[in-house]
mmCIF file of N, CA and C in Angstrom:
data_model
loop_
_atom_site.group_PDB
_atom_site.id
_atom_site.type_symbol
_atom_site.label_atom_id
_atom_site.label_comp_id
_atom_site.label_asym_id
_atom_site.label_seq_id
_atom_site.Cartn_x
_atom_site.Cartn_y
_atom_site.Cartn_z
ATOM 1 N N UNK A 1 0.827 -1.174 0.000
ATOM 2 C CA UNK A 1 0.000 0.000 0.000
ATOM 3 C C UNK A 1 0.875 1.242 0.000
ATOM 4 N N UNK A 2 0.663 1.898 -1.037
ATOM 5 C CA UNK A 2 1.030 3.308 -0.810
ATOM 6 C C UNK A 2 0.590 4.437 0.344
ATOM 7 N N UNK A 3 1.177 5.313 1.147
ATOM 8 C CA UNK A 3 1.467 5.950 2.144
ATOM 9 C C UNK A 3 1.409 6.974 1.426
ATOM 10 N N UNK A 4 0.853 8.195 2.036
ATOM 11 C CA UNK A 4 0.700 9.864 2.312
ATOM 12 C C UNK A 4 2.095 10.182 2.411
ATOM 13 N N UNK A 5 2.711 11.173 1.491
ATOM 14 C CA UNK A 5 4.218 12.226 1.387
ATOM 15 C C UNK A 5 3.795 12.678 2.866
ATOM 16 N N UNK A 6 4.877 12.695 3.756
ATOM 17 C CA UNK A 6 4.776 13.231 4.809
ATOM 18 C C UNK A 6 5.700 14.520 5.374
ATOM 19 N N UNK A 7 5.755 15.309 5.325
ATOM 20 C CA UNK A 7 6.579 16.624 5.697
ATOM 21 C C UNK A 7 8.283 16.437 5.953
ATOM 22 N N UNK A 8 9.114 16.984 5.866
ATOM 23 C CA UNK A 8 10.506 16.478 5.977
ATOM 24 C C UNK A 8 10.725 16.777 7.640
ATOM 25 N N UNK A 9 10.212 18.381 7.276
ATOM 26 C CA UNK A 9 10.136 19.292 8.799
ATOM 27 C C UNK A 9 9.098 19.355 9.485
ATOM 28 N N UNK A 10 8.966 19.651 10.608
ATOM 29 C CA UNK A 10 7.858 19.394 11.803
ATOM 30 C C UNK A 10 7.095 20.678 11.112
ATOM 31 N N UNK A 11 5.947 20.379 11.154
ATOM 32 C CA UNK A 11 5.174 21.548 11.016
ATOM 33 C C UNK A 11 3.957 22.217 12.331
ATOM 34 N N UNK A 12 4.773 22.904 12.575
ATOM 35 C CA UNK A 12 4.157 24.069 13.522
ATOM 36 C C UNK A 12 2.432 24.599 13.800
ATOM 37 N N UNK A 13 1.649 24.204 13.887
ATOM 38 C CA UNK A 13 0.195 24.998 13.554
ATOM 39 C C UNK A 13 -0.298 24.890 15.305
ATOM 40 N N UNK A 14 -1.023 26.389 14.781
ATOM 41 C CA UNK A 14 -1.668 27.204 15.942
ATOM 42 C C UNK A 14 -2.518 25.927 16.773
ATOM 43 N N UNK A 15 -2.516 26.004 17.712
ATOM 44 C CA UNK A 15 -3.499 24.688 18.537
ATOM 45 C C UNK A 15 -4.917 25.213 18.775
ATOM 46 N N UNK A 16 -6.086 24.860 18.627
ATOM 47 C CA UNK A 16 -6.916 24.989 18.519
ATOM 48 C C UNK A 16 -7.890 24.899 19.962
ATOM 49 N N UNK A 17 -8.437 25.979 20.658
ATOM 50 C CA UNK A 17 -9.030 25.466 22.067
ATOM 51 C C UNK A 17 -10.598 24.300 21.800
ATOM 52 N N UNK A 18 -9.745 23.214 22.813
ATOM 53 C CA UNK A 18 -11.040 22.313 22.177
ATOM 54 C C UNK A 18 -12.381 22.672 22.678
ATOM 55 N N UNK A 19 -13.746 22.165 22.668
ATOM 56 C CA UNK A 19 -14.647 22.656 22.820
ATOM 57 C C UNK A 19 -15.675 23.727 22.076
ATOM 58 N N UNK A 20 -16.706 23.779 21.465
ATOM 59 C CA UNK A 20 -17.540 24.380 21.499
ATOM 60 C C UNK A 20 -17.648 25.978 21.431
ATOM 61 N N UNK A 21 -18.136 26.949 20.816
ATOM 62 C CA UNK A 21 -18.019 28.190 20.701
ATOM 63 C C UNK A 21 -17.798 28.739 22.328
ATOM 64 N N UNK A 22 -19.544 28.080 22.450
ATOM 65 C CA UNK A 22 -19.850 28.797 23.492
ATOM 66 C C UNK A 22 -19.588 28.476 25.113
ATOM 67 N N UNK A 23 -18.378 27.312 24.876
ATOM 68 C CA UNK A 23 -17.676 26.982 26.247
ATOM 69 C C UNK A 23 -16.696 27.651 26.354
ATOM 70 N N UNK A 24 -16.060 28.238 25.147
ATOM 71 C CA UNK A 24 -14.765 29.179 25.722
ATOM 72 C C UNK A 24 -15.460 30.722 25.764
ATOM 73 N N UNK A 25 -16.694 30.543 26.228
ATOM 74 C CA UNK A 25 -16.665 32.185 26.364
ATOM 75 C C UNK A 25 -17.118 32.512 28.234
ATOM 76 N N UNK A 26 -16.794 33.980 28.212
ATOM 77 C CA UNK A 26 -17.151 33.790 29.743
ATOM 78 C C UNK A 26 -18.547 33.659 29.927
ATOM 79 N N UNK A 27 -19.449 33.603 31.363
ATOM 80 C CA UNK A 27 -20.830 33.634 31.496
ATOM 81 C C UNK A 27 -21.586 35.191 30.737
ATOM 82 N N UNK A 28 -21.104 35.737 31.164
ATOM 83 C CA UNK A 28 -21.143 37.408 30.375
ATOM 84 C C UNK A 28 -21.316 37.629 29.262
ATOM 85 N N UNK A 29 -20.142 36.764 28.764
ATOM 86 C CA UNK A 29 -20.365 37.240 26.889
ATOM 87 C C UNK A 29 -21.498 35.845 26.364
ATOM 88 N N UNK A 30 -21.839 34.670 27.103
ATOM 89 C CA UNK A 30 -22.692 34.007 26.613
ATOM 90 C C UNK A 30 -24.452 34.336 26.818
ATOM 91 N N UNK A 31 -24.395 34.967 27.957
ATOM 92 C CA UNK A 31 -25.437 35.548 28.149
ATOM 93 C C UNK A 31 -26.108 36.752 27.126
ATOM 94 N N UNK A 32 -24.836 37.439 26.905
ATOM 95 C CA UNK A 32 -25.273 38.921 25.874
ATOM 96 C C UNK A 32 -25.172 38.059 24.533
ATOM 97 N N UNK A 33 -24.731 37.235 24.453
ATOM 98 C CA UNK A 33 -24.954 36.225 22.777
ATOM 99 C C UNK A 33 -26.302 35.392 22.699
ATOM 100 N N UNK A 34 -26.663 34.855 23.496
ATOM 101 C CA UNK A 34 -28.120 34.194 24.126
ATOM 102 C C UNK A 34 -28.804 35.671 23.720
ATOM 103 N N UNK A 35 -28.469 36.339 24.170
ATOM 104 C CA UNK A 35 -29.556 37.561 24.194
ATOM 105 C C UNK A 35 -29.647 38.417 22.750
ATOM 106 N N UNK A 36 -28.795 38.732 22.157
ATOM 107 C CA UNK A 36 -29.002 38.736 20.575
ATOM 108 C C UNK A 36 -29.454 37.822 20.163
ATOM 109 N N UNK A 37 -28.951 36.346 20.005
ATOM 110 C CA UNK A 37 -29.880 35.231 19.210
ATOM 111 C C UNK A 37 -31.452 34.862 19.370
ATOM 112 N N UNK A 38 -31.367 35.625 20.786
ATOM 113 C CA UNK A 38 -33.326 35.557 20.975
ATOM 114 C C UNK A 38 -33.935 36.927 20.008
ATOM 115 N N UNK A 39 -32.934 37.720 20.345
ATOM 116 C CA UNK A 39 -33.918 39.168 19.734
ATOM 117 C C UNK A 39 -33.698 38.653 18.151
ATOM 118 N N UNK A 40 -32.807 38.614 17.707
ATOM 119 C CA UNK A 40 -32.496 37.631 15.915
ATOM 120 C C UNK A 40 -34.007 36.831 15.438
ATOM 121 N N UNK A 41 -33.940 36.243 16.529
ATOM 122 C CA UNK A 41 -35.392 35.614 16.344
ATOM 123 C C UNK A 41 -36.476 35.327 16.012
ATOM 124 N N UNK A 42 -36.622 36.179 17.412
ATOM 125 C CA UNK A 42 -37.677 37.031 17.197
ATOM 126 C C UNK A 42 -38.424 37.922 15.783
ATOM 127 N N UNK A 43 -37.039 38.874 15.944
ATOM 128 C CA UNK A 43 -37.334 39.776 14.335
ATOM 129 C C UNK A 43 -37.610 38.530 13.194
ATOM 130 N N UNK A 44 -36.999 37.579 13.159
ATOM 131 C CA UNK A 44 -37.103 36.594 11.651
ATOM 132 C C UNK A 44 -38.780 36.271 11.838
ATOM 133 N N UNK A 45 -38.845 35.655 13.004
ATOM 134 C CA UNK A 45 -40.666 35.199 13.220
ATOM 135 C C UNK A 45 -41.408 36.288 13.074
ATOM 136 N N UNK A 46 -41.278 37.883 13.653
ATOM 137 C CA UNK A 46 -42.210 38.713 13.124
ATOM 138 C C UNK A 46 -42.900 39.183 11.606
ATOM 139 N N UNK A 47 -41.276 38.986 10.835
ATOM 140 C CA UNK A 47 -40.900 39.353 9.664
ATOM 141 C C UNK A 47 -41.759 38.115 8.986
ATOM 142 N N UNK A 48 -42.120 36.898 9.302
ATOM 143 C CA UNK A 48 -42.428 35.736 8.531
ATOM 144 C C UNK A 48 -44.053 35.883 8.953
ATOM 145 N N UNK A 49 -44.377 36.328 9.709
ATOM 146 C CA UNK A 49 -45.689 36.808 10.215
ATOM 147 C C UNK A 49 -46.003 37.857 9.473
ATOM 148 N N UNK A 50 -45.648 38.849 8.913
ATOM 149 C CA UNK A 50 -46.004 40.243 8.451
ATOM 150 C C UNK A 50 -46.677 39.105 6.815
ATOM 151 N N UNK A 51 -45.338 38.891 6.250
ATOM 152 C CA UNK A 51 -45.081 38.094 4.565
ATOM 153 C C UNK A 51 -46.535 37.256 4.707
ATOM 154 N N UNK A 52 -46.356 36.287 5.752
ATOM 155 C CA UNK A 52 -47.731 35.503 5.766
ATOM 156 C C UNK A 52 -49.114 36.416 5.509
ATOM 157 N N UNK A 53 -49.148 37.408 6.533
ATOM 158 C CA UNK A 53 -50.852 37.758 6.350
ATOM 159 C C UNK A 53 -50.961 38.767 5.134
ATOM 160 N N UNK A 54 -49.410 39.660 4.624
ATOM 161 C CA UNK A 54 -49.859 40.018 3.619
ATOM 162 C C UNK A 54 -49.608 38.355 2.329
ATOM 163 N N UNK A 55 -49.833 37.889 1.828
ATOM 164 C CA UNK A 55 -49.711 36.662 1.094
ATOM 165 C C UNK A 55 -51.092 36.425 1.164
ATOM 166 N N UNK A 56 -51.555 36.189 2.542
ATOM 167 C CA UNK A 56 -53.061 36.318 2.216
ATOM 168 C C UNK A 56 -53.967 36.869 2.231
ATOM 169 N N UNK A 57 -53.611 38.274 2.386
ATOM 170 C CA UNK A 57 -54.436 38.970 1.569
ATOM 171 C C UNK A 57 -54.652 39.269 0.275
ATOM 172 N N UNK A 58 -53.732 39.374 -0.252
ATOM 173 C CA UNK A 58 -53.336 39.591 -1.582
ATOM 174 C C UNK A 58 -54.206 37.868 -2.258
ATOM 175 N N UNK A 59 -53.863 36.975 -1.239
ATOM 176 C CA UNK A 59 -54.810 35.826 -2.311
ATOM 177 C C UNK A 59 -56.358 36.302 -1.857
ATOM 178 N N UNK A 60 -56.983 36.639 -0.973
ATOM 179 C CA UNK A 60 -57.810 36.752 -0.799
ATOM 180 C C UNK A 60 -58.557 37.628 -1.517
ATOM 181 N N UNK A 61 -58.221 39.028 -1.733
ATOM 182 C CA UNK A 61 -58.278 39.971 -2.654
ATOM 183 C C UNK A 61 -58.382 39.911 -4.515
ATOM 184 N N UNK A 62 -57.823 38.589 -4.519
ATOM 185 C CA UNK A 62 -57.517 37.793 -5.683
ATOM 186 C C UNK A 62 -59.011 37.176 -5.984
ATOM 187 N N UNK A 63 -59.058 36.529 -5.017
ATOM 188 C CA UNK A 63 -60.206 35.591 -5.010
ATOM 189 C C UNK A 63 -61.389 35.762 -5.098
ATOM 190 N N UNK A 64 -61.550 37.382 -4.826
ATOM 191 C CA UNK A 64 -62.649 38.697 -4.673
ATOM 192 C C UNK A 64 -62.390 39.320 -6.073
ATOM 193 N N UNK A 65 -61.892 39.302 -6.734
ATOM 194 C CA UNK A 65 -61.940 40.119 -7.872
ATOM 195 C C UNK A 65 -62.547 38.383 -8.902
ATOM 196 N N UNK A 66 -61.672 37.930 -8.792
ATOM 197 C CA UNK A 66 -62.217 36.809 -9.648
ATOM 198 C C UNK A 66 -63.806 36.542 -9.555
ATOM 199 N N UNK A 67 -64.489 36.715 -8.546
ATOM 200 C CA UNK A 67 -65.347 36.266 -8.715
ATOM 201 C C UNK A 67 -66.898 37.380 -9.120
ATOM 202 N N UNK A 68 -65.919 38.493 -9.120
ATOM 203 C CA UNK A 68 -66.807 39.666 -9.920
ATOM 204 C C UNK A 68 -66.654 39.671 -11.354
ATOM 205 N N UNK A 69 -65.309 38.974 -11.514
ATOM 206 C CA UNK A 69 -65.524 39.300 -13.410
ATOM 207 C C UNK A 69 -66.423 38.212 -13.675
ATOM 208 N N UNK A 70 -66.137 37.218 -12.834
ATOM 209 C CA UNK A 70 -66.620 35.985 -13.648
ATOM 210 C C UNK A 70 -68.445 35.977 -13.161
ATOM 211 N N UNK A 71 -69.002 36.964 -12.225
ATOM 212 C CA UNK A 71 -71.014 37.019 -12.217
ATOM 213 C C UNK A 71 -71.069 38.081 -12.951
ATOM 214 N N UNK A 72 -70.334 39.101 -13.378
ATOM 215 C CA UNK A 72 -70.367 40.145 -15.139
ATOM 216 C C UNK A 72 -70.216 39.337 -16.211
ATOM 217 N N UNK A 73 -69.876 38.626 -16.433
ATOM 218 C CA UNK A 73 -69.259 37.422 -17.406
ATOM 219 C C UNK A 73 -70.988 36.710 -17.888
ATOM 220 N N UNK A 74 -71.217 36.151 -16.595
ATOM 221 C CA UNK A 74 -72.358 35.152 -16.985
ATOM 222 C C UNK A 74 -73.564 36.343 -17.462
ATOM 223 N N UNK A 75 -73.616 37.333 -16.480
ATOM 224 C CA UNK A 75 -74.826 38.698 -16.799
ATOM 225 C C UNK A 75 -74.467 38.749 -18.169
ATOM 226 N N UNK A 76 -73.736 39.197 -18.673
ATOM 227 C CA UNK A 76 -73.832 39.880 -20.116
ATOM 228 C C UNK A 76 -74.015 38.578 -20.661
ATOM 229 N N UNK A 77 -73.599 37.776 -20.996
ATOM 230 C CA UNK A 77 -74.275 36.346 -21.499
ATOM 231 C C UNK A 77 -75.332 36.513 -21.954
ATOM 232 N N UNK A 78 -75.964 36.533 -20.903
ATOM 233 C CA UNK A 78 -77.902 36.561 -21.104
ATOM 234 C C UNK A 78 -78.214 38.141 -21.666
ATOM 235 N N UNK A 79 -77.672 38.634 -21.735
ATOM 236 C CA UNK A 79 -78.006 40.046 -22.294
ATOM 237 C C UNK A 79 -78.084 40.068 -23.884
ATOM 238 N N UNK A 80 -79.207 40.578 -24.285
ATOM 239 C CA UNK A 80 -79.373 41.098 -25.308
ATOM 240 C C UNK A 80 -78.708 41.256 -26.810
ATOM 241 N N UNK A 81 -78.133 42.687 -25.998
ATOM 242 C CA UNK A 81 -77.140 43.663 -26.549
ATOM 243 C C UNK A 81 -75.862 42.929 -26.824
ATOM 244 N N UNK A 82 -75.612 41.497 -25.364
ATOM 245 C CA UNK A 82 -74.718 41.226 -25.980
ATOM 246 C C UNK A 82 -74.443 40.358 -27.437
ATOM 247 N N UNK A 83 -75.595 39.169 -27.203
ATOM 248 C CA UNK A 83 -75.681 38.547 -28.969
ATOM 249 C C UNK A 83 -75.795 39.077 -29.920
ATOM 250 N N UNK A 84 -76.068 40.934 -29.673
ATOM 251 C CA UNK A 84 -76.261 41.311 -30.322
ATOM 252 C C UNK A 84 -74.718 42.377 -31.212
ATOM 253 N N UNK A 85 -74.432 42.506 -30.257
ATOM 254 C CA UNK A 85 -73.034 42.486 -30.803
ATOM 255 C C UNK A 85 -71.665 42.301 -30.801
ATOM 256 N N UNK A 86 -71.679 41.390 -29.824
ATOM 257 C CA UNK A 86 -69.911 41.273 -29.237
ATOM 258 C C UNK A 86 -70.686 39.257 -29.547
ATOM 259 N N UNK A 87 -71.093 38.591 -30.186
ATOM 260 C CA UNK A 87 -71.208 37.211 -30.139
ATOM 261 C C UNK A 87 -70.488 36.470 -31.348
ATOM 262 N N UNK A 88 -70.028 35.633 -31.119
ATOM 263 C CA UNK A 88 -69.468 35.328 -32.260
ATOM 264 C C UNK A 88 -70.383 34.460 -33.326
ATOM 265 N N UNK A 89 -69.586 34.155 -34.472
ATOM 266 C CA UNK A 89 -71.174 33.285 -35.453
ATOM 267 C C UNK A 89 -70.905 31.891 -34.605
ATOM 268 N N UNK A 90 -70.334 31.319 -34.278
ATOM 269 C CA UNK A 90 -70.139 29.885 -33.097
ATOM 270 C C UNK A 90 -70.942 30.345 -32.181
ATOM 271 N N UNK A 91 -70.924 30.898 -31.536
ATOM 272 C CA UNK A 91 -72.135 31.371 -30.318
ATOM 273 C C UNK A 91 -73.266 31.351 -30.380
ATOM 274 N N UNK A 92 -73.489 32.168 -32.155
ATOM 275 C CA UNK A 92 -74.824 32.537 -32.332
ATOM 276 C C UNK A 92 -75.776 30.819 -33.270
ATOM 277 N N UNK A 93 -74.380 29.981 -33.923
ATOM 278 C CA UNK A 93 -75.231 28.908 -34.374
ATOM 279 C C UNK A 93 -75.021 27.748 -33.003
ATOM 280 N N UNK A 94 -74.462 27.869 -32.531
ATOM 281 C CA UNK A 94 -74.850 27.096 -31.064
ATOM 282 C C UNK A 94 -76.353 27.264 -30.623
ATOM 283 N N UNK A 95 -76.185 28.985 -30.144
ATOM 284 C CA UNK A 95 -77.413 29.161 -29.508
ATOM 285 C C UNK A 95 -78.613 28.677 -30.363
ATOM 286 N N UNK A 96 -78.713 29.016 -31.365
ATOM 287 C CA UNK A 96 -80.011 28.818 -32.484
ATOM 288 C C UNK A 96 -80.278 27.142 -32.245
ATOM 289 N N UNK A 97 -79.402 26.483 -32.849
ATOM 290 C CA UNK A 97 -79.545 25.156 -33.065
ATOM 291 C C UNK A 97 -79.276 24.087 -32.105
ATOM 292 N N UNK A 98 -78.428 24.274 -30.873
ATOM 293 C CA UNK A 98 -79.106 23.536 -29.660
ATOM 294 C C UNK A 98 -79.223 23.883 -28.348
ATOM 295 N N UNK A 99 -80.019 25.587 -28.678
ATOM 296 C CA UNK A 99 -79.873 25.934 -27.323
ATOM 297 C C UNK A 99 -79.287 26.481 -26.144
ATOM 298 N N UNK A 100 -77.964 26.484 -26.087
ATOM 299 C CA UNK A 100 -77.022 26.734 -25.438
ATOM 300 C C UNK A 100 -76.066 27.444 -25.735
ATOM 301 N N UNK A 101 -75.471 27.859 -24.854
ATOM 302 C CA UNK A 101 -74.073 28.601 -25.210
ATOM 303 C C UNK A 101 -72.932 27.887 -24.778
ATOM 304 N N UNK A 102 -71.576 28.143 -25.106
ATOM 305 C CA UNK A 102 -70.839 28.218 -24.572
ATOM 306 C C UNK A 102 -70.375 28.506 -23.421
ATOM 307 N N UNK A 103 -70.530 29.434 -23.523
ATOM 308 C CA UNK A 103 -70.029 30.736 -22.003
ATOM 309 C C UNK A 103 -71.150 30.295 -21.126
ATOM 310 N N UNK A 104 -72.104 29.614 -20.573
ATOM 311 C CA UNK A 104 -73.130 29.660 -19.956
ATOM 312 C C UNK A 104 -72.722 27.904 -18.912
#
C-alpha cells in the first residue's frame, strides 16, 4: 500500500481550544450572545408573520376580484345587446340550433 508524502520538517500549527463556541466564552459574553440570538429571532418570526398575512391577503383579494368578473361574465351572457353584438357566429349557431351557449 502506498502511504501519504509526509513533511521532511515538523510543522508548527496554531493549537486549537477544544470545545464548542460557546464553552470558551465567559458567562457574560454568553449571556449577551443568548440575548441577541433571541432578539435575531424574534425579528425573523415577526418578519415571517407580516409576509404571511400580507400573502393572504393579496390571495384573498384575488379571489374577490375573480369572482366579480366571472357574475359580469355570466350577466352579459344573457343580455341582449350582448348577442347582439360582441357574439361570435359559433355562439350565435350554437345558440339557435341547440340551445345553449358556450359561455353559460
Amino acid at each position: 500500500m502506498c502511504s501519504t508524502p509526509r513533511p521532511k520538517t515538523a510543522v508548527k500549527a496554531k493549537q486549537l481550544l477544544s470545545g464548542t463556541i460557546l464553552s470558551n466564552m465567559s458567562s457574560e459574553a454568553r449571556s449577551r450572545f443568548a440575548e441577541r440570538a433571541n432578539a435575531a429571532q424574534e425579528r425573523r418570526h415577526q418578519i415571517a408573520l407580516k409576509t404571511r398575512q400580507t400573502r393572504l391577503r393579496l390571495d384573498a383579494s384575488q379571489k374577490g376580484t375573480k369572482k366579480v368578473v366571472n357574475s359580469s361574465l355570466n350577466q352579459s351572457s344573457h343580455n341582449i345587446s350582448y348577442w347582439l353584438l360582441n357574439a361570435s357566429l359559433k355562439e350565435l349557431f350554437m345558440m339557435v340550433f341547440f340551445g345553449h351557449s358556450k359561455r353559460a
